[in-house]
mmCIF file of C-alpha atoms in Angstrom:
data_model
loop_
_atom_site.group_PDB
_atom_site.id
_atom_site.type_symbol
_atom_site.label_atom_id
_atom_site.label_comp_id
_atom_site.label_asym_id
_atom_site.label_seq_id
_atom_site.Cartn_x
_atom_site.Cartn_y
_atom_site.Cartn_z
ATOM 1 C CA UNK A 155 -25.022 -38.726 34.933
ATOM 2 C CA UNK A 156 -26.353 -41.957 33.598
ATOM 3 C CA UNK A 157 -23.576 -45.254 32.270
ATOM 4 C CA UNK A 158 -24.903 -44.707 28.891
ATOM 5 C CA UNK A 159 -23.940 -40.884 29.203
ATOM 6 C CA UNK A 160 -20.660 -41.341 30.298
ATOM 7 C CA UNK A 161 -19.727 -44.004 27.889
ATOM 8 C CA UNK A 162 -20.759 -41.611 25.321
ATOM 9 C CA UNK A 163 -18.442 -39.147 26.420
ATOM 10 C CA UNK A 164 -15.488 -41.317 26.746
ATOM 11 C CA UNK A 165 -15.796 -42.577 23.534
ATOM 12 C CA UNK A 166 -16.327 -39.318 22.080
ATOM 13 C CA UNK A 167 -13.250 -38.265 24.084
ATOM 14 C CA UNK A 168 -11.376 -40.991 22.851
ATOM 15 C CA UNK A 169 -12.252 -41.735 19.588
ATOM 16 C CA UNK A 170 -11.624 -37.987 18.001
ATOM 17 C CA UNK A 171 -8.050 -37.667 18.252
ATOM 18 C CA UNK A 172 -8.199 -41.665 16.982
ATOM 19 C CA UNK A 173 -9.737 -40.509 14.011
ATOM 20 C CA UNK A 174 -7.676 -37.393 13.526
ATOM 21 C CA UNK A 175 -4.213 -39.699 13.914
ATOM 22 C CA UNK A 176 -5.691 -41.990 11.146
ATOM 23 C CA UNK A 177 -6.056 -38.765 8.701
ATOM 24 C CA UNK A 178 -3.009 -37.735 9.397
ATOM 25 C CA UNK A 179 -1.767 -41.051 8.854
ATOM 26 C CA UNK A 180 -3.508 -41.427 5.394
ATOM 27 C CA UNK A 181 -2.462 -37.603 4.338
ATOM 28 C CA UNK A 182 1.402 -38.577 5.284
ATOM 29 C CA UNK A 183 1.105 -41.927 3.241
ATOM 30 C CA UNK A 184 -0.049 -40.605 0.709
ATOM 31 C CA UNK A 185 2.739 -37.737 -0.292
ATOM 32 C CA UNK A 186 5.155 -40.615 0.210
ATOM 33 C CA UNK A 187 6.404 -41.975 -3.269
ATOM 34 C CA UNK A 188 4.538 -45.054 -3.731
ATOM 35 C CA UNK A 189 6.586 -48.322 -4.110
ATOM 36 C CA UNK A 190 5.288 -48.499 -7.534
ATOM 37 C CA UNK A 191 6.670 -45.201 -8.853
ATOM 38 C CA UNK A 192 10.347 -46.299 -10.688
ATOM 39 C CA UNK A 193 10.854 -43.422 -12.364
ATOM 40 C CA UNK A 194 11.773 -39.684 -10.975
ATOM 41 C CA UNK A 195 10.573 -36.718 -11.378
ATOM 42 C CA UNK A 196 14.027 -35.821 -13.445
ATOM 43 C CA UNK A 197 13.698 -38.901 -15.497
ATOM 44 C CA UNK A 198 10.140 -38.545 -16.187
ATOM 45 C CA UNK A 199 10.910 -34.456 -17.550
ATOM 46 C CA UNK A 200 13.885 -36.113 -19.753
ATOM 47 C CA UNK A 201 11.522 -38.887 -20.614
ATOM 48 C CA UNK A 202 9.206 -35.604 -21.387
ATOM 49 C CA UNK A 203 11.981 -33.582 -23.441
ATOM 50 C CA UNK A 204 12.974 -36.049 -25.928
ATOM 51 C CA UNK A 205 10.094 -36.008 -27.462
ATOM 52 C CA UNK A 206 9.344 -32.273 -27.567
ATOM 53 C CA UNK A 207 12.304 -32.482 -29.268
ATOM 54 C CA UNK A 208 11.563 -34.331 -32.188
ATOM 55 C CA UNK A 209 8.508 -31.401 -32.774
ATOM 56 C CA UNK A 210 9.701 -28.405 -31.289
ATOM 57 C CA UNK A 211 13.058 -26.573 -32.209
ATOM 58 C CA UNK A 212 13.899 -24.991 -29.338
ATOM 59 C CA UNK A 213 12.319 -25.695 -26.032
ATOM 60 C CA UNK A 214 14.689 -22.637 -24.362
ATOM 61 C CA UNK A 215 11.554 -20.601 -24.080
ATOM 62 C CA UNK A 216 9.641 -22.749 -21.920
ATOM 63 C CA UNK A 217 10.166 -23.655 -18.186
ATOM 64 C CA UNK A 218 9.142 -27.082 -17.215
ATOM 65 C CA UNK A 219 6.783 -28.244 -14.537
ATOM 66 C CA UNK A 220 5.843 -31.919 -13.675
ATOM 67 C CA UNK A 221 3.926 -33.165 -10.898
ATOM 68 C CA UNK A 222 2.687 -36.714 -9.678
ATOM 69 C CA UNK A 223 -0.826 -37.868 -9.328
ATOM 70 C CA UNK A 224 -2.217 -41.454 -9.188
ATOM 71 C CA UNK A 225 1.636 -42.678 -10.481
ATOM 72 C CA UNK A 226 1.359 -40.760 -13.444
ATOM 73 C CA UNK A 227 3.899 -37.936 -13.928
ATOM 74 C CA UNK A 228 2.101 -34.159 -15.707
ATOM 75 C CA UNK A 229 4.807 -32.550 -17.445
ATOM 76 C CA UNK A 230 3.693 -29.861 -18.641
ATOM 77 C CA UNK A 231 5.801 -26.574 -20.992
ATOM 78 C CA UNK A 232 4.834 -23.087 -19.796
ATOM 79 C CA UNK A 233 6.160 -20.362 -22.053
ATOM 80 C CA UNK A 234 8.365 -18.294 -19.770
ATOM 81 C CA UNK A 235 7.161 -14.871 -20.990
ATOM 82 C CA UNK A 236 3.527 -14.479 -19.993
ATOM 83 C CA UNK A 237 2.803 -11.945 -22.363
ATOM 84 C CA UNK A 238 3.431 -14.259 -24.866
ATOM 85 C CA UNK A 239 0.360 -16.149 -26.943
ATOM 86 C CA UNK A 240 1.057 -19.611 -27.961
ATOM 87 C CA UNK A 241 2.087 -23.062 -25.942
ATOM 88 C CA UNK A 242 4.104 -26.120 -25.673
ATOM 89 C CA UNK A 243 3.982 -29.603 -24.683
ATOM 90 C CA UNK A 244 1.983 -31.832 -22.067
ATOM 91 C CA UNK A 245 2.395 -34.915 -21.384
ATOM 92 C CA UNK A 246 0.958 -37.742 -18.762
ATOM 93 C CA UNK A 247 3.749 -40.558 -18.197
ATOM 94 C CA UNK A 248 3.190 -43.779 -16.516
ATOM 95 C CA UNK A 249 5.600 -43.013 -13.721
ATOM 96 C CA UNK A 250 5.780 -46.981 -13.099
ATOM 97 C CA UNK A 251 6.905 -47.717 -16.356
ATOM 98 C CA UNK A 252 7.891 -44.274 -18.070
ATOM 99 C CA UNK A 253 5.610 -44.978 -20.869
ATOM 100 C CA UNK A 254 4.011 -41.654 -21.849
ATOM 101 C CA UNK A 255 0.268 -42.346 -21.646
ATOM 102 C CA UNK A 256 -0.814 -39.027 -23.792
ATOM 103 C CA UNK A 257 0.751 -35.728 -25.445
ATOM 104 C CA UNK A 258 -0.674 -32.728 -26.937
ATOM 105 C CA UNK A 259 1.637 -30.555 -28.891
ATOM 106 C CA UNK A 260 -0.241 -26.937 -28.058
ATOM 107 C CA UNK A 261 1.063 -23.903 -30.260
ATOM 108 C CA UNK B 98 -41.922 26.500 -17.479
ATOM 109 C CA UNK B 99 -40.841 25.233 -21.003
ATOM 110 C CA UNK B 100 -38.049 22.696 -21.291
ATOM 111 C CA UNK B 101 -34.285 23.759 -22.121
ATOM 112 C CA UNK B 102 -32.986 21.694 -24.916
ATOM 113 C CA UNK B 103 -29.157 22.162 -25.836
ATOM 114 C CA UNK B 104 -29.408 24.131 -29.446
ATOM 115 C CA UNK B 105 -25.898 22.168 -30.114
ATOM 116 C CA UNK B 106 -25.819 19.205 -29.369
ATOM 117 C CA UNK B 107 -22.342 17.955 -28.627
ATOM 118 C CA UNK B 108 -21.366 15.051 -30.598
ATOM 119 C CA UNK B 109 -20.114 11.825 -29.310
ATOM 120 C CA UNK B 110 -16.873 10.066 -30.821
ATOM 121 C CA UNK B 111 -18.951 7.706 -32.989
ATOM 122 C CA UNK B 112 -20.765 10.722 -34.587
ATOM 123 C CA UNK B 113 -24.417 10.555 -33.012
ATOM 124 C CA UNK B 114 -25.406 14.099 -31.093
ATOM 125 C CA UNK B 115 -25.333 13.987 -27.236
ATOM 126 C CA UNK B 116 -27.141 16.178 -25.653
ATOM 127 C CA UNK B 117 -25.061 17.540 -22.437
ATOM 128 C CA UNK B 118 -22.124 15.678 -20.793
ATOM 129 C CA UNK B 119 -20.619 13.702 -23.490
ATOM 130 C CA UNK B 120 -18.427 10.955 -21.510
ATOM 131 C CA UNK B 121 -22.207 10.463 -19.547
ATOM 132 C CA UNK B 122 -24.660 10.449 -22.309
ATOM 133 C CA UNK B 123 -22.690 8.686 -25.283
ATOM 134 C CA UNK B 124 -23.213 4.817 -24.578
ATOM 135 C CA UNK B 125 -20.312 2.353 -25.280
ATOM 136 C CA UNK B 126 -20.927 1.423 -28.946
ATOM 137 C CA UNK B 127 -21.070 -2.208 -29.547
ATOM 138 C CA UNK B 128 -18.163 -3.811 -31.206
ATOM 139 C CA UNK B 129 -17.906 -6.132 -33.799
ATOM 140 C CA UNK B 130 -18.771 -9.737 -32.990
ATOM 141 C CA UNK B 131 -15.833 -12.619 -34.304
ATOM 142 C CA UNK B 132 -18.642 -13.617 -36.726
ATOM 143 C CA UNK B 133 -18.552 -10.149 -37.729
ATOM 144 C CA UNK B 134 -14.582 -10.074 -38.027
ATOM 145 C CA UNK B 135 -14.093 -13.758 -39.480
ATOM 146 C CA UNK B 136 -16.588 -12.061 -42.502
ATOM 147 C CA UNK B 137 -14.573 -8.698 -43.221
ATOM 148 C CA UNK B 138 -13.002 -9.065 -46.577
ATOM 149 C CA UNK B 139 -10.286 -7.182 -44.701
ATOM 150 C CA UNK B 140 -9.706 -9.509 -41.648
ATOM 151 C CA UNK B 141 -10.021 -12.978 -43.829
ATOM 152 C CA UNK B 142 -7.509 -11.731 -46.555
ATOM 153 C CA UNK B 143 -4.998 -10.766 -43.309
ATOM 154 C CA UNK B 144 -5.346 -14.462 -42.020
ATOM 155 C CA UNK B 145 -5.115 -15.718 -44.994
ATOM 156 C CA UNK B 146 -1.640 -13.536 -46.091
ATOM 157 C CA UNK B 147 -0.507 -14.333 -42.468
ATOM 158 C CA UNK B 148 -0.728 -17.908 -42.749
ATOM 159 C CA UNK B 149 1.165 -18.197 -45.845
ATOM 160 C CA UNK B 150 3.710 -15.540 -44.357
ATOM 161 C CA UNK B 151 3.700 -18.313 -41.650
ATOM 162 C CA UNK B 152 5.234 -21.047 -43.885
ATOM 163 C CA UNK B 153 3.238 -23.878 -42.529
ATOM 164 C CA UNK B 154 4.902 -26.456 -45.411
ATOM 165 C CA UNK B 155 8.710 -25.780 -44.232
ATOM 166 C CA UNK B 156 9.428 -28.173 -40.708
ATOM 167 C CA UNK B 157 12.319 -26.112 -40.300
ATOM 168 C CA UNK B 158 11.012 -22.361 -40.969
ATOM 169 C CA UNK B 159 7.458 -22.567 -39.654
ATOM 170 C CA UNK B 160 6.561 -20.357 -37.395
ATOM 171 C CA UNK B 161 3.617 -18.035 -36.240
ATOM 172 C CA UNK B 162 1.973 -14.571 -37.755
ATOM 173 C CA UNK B 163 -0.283 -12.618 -36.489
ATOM 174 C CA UNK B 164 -1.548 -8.965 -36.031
ATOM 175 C CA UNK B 165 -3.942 -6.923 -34.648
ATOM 176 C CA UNK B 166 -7.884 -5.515 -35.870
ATOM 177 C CA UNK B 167 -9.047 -2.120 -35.612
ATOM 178 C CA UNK B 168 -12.338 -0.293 -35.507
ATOM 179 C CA UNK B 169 -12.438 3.487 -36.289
ATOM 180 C CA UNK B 170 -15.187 4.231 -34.018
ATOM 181 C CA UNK B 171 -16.666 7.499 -36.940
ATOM 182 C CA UNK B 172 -16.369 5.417 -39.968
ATOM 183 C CA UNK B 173 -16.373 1.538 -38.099
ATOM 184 C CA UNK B 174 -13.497 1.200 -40.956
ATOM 185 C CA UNK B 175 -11.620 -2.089 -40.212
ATOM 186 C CA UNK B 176 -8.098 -2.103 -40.363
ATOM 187 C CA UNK B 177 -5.665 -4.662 -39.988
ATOM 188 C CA UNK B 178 -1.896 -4.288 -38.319
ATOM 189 C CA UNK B 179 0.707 -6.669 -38.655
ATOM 190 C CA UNK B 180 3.003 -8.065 -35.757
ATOM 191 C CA UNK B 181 6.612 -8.994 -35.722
ATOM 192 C CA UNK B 182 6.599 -12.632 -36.294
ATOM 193 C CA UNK B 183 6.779 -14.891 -33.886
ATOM 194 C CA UNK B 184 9.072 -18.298 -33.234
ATOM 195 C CA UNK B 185 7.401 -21.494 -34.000
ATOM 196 C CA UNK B 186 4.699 -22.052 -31.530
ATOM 197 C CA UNK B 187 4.717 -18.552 -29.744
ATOM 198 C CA UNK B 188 4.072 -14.996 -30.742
ATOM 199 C CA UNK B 189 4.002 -11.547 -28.579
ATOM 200 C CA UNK B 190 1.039 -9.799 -29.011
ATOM 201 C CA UNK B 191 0.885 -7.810 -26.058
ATOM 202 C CA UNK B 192 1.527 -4.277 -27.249
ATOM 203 C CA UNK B 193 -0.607 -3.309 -30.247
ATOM 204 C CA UNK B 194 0.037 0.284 -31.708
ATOM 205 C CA UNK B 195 -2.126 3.379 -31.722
ATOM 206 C CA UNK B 196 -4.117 4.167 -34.478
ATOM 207 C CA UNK B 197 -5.101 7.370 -35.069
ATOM 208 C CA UNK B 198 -9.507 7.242 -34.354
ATOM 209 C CA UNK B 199 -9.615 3.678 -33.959
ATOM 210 C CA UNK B 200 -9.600 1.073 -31.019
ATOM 211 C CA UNK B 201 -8.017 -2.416 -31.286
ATOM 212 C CA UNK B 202 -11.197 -4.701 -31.962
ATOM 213 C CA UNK B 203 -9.756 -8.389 -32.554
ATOM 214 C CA UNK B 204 -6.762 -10.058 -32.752
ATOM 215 C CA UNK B 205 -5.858 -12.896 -35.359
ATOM 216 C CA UNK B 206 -2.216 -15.309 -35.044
ATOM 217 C CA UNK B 207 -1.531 -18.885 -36.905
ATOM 218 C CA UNK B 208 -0.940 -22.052 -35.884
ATOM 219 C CA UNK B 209 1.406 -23.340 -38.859
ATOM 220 C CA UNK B 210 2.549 -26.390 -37.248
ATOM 221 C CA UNK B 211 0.658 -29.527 -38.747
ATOM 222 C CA UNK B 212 -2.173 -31.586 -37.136
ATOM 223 C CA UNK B 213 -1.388 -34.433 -38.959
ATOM 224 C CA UNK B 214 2.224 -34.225 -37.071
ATOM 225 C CA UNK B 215 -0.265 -34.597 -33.682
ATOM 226 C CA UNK B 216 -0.468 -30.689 -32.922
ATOM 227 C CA UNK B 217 -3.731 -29.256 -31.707
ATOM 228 C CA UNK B 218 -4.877 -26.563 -34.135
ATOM 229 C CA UNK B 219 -6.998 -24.693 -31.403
ATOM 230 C CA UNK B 220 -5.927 -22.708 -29.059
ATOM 231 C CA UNK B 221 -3.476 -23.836 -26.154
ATOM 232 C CA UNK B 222 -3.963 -22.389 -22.414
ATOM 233 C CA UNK B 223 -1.898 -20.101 -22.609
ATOM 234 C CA UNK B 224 -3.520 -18.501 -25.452
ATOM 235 C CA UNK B 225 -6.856 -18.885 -23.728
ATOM 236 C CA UNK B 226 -5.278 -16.916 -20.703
ATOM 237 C CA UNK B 227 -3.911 -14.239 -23.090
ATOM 238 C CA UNK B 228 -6.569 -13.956 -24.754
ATOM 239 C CA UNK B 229 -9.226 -13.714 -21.727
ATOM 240 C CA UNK B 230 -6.841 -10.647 -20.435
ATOM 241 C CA UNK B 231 -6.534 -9.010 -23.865
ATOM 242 C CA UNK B 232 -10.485 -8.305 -23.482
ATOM 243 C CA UNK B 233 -11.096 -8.991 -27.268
ATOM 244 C CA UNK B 234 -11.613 -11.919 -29.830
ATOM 245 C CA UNK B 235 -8.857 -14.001 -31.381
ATOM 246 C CA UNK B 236 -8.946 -15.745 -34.466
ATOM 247 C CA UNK B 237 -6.428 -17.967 -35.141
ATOM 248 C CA UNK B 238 -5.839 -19.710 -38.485
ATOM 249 C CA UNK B 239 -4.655 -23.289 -38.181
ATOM 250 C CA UNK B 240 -4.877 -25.864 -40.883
ATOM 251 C CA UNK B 241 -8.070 -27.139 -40.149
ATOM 252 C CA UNK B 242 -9.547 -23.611 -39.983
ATOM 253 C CA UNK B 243 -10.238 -20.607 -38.345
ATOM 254 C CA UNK B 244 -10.556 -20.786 -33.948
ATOM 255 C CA UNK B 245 -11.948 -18.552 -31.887
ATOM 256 C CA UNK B 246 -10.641 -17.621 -28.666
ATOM 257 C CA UNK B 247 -11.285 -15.055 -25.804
ATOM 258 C CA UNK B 248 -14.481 -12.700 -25.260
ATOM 259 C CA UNK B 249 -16.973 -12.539 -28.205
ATOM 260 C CA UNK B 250 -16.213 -9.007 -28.583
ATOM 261 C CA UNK B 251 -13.999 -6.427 -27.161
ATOM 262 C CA UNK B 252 -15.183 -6.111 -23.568
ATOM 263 C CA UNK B 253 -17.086 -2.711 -23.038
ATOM 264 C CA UNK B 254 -17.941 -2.407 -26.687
ATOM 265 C CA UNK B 255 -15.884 0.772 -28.369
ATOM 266 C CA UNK B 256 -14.857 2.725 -25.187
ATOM 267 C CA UNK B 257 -12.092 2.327 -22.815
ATOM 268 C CA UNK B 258 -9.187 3.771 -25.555
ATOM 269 C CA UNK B 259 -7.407 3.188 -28.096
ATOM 270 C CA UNK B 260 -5.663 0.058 -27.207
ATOM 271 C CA UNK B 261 -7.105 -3.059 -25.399
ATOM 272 C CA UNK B 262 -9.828 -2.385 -23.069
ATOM 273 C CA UNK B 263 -9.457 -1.865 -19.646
#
């Protein structure tokens, strides 16, 4: 086996499990909450409900969802009957400032 | 050796002859397009009487209409059947009664609620999912118009019974 061979296979070897710690690394800092993200996931839905408020009567029929992306916060209204037609609010909320960045008001 | 023809020919539901096995030779007749429904004197006077039933000018009564459209697959009569009504932004439109001959063809509901308040007129996803499982059209009067959601047509064309298609 020539040098060149065997250096390929130690660094091969080597270098693999390297790369796979450095995913893994990058996958794990990732679902951390960023430093930047002040407000929760319960602020950001109460953030989320007093507006729906102000256009919906009665948000009692819907079940509330949020989820984080990028450090903005989806909050989205899912009507809890599904064989119901119709819809309620979305919204995208800065989730380092709690500003809500867009709404739709679906019916 | 001479060809047997039936002397009487059976007759399939929408009233053409079928010569032998019914349920194989009658083809699914085509239902009506939305186009077809948003033009029925019948249909537009039913969005039209739902929408105002709907009470779009009152914040605090508002709320949605809707109903379902039939096809009697002899006459292609279109009928119109009202729903319960629904709460503001929400309406069940799941279970549409039989009618006697006919198969449910459409489905129309309102959006009352005011786009000038910020609410979209069209239809929301979860109408879109509805809709898309119903198997036929749905025309929904908002304030901006008439939307169209779900399949073109019912899916399958007349067959599949009297209620939505399979």
């Amino acid at each position: 086996m020539s040098r060149r061979t065997l250096l390929f296979s130690f660094l091969t070897i080597f270098s693999v499990p390297i790369t796979e710690s450095c995913v893994r690394w990058k996958e794990t800092m990732s679902n951390t909450p960023n430093s930047k993200v002040a407000i929760t996931e319960d602020q950001a839905k109460e953030i989320a409900i007093q507006d729906a408020r102000r256009a919906y009567r009665d948000l009692s029929p819907y079940r509330i969802e949020a989820r984080l992306e990028e450090e903005k916060w989806h909050i989205d209204f899912h009507l809890k009957d599904p064989r119901a037609q119709g819809g309620g609010p979305s919204y995208i909320i800065d989730a380092t400032t709690g500003k809500i960045i867009s709404k739709k008001y679906y019916q | 050796m001479p060809i047997k023809r039936p002397s009487n020919p059976a007759t399939c539901p929408d009233g053409s002859s079928a010569p032998g096995n019914v349920s194989a030779a009658c083809p699914a007749a085509p239902a009506p397009s939305a186009a077809d429904l948003q033009n029925n004197a019948a249909v537009k006077k039913a969005l039209e009487d739902a929408y105002a039933d709907s009470q779009a000018g009152d914040a605090a009564k508002r709320h949605e209409e809707g109903g379902w459209i039939y096809q009697n697959v002899k006459t292609k009569e279109i009928t119109v059947v009202r729903a319960s009504s629904g709460a503001q932004a929400s309406l069940d439109l799941s279970r549409p009664p039989e009618v006697p001959g006919s198969v449910v063809v459409g489905k129309f509901h309102t959006h009352p609620n005011p786009t000038s308040e910020g609410w979209e007129p069209g239809p929301s996803p979860g109408d879109i999912r509805v809709d898309a499982l119903h198997g036929v059209p749905d025309l929904i009067r908002a304030d901006d118009g008439v939307h169209v959601s779900g399949p073109d047509s019912r899916r399958g064309g007349l067959a599949g019974g009297p209620g939505f298609p399979p």
